[in-house]
Short mmCIF file of C-alpha atoms in Angstrom, two decimals:
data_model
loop_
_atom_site.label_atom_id
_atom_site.label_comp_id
_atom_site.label_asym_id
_atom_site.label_seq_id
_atom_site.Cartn_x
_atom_site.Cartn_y
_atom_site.Cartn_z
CA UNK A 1 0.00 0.00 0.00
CA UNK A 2 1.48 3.47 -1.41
CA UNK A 3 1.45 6.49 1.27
CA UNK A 4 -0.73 9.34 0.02
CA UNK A 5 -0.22 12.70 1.38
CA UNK A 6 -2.12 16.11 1.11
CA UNK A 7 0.22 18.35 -1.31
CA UNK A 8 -1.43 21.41 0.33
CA UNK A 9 -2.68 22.02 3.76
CA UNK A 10 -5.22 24.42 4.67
CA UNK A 11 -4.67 26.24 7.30
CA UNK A 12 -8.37 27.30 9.39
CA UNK A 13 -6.93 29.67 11.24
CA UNK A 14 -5.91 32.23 7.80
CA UNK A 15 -9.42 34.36 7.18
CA UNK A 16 -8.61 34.11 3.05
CA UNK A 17 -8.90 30.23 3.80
CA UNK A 18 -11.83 30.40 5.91
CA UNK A 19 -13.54 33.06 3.32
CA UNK A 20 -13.03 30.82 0.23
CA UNK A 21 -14.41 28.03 2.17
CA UNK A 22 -17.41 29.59 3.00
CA UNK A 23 -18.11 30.95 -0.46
CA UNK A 24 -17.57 27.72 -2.08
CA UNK A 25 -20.05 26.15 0.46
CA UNK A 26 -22.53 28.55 -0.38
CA UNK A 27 -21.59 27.56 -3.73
CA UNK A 28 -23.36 24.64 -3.75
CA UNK A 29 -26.31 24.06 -3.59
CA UNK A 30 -27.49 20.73 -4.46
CA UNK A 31 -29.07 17.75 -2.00
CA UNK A 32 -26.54 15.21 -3.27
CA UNK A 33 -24.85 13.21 -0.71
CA UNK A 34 -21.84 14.38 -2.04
CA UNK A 35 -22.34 17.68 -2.37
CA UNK A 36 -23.89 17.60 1.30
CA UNK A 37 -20.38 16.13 2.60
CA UNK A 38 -18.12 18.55 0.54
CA UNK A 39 -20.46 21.51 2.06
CA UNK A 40 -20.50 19.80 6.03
CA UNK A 41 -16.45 19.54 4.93
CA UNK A 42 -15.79 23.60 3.78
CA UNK A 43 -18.63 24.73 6.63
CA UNK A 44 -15.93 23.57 9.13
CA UNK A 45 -13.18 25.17 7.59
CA UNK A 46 -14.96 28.36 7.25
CA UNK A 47 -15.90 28.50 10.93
CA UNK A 48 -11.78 27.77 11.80
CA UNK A 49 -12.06 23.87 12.76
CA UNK A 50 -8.87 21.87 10.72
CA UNK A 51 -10.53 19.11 8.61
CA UNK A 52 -8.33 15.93 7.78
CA UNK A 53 -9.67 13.87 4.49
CA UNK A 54 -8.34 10.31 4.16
CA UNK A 55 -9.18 7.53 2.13
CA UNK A 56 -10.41 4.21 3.83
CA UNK A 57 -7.45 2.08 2.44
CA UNK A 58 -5.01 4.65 4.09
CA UNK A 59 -3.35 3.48 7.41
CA UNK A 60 -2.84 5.51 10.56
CA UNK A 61 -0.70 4.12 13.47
CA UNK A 62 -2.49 3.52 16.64
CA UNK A 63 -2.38 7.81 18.04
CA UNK A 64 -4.09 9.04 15.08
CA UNK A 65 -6.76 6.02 15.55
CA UNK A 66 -7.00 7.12 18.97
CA UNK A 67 -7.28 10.89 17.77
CA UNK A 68 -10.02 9.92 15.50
CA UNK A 69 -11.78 7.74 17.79
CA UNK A 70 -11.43 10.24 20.58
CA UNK A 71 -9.71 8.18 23.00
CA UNK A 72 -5.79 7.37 24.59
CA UNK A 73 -3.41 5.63 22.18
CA UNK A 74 -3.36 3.11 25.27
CA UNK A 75 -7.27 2.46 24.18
CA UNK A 76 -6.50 1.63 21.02
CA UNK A 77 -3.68 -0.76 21.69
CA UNK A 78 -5.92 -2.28 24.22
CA UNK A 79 -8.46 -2.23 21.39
CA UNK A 80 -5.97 -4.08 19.07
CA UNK A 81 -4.72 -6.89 21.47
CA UNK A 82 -7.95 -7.81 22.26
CA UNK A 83 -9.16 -8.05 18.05
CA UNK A 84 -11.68 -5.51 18.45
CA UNK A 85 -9.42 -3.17 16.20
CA UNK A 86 -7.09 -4.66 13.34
CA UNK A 87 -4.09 -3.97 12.52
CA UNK A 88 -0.50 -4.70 10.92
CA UNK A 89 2.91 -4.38 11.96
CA UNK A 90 5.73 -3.64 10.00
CA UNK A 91 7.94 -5.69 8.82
CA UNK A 92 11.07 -5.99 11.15
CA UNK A 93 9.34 -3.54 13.54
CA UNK A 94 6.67 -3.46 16.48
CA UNK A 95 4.91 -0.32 14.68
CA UNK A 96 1.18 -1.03 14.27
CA UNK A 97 -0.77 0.44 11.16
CA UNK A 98 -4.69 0.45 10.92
CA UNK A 99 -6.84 1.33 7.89
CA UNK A 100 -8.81 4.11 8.21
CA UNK A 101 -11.87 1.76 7.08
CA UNK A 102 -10.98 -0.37 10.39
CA UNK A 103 -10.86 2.74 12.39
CA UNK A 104 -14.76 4.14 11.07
CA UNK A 105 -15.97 0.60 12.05
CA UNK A 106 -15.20 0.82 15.49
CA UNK A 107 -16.23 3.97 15.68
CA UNK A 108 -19.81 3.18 14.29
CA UNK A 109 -20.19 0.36 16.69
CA UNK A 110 -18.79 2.60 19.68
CA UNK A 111 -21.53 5.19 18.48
CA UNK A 112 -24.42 2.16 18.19
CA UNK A 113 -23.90 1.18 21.27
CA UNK A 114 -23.91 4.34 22.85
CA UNK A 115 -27.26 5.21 21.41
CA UNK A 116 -28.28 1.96 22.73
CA UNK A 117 -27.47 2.86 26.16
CA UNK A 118 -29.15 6.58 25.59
CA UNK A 119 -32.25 4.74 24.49
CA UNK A 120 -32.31 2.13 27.85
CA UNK A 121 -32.07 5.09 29.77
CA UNK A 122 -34.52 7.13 28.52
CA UNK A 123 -36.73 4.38 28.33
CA UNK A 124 -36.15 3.37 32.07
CA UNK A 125 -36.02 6.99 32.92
CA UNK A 126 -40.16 7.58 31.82
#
């Protein structure tokens, strides 16, 4: 699997960045799924938040999992030793990569089963 990198990275915090990104949103227009996502995508920019786009073949090593999934990097090794989370090492090394795919998985089911909960609760709760 090649590495892919951004060639240019926007920086939120620069008011010309944040400016085009909100006029592009505005831009568009359309109900498409996609255009939806690339309008939620430049509405964050334009209000100052950084926005990271990967692909779900890249790989991330176990603190950017842990970034995305909002927990410790100890988590997500925990998370990988017990095959919640997959991963590979590389060769000759102890270095872990996951795929960004693996990573949104575990996130869903984190998010399922917290909506789960919400609903036991409010359903105990009336």
């Amino acid at each position: 699997m090649t590495a892919h990198s951004l060639v240019n990275t926007l920086d939120p915090a620069d008011p010309a960045i944040r400016a085009d990104a909100q006029n592009l949103a505005a831009r568009l227009d359309g109900d498409s799924p996609v255009e939806a996502a690339i309008r939620a995508m430049l509405d964050e920019v334009a209000s100052g938040s950084p926005v990271v786009v990967l692909r779900t073949e890249d790989e991330v090593t176990p603190a950017q999992a842990a970034k995305i999934l909002g927990v410790t990097r100890q988590f997500v090794d925990r998370l990988c030793e017990e095959s919640v989370l997959s991963f590979r090492r590389l060769p000759d090394s102890r270095h872990r990569r996951i795929r960004v795919q693996d990573v949104l998985d575990v996130a869903a089911e984190r998010e399922e089963r917290r909506a789960g909960a919400a609903a036991l609760r409010a359903a105990i709760g009336s």
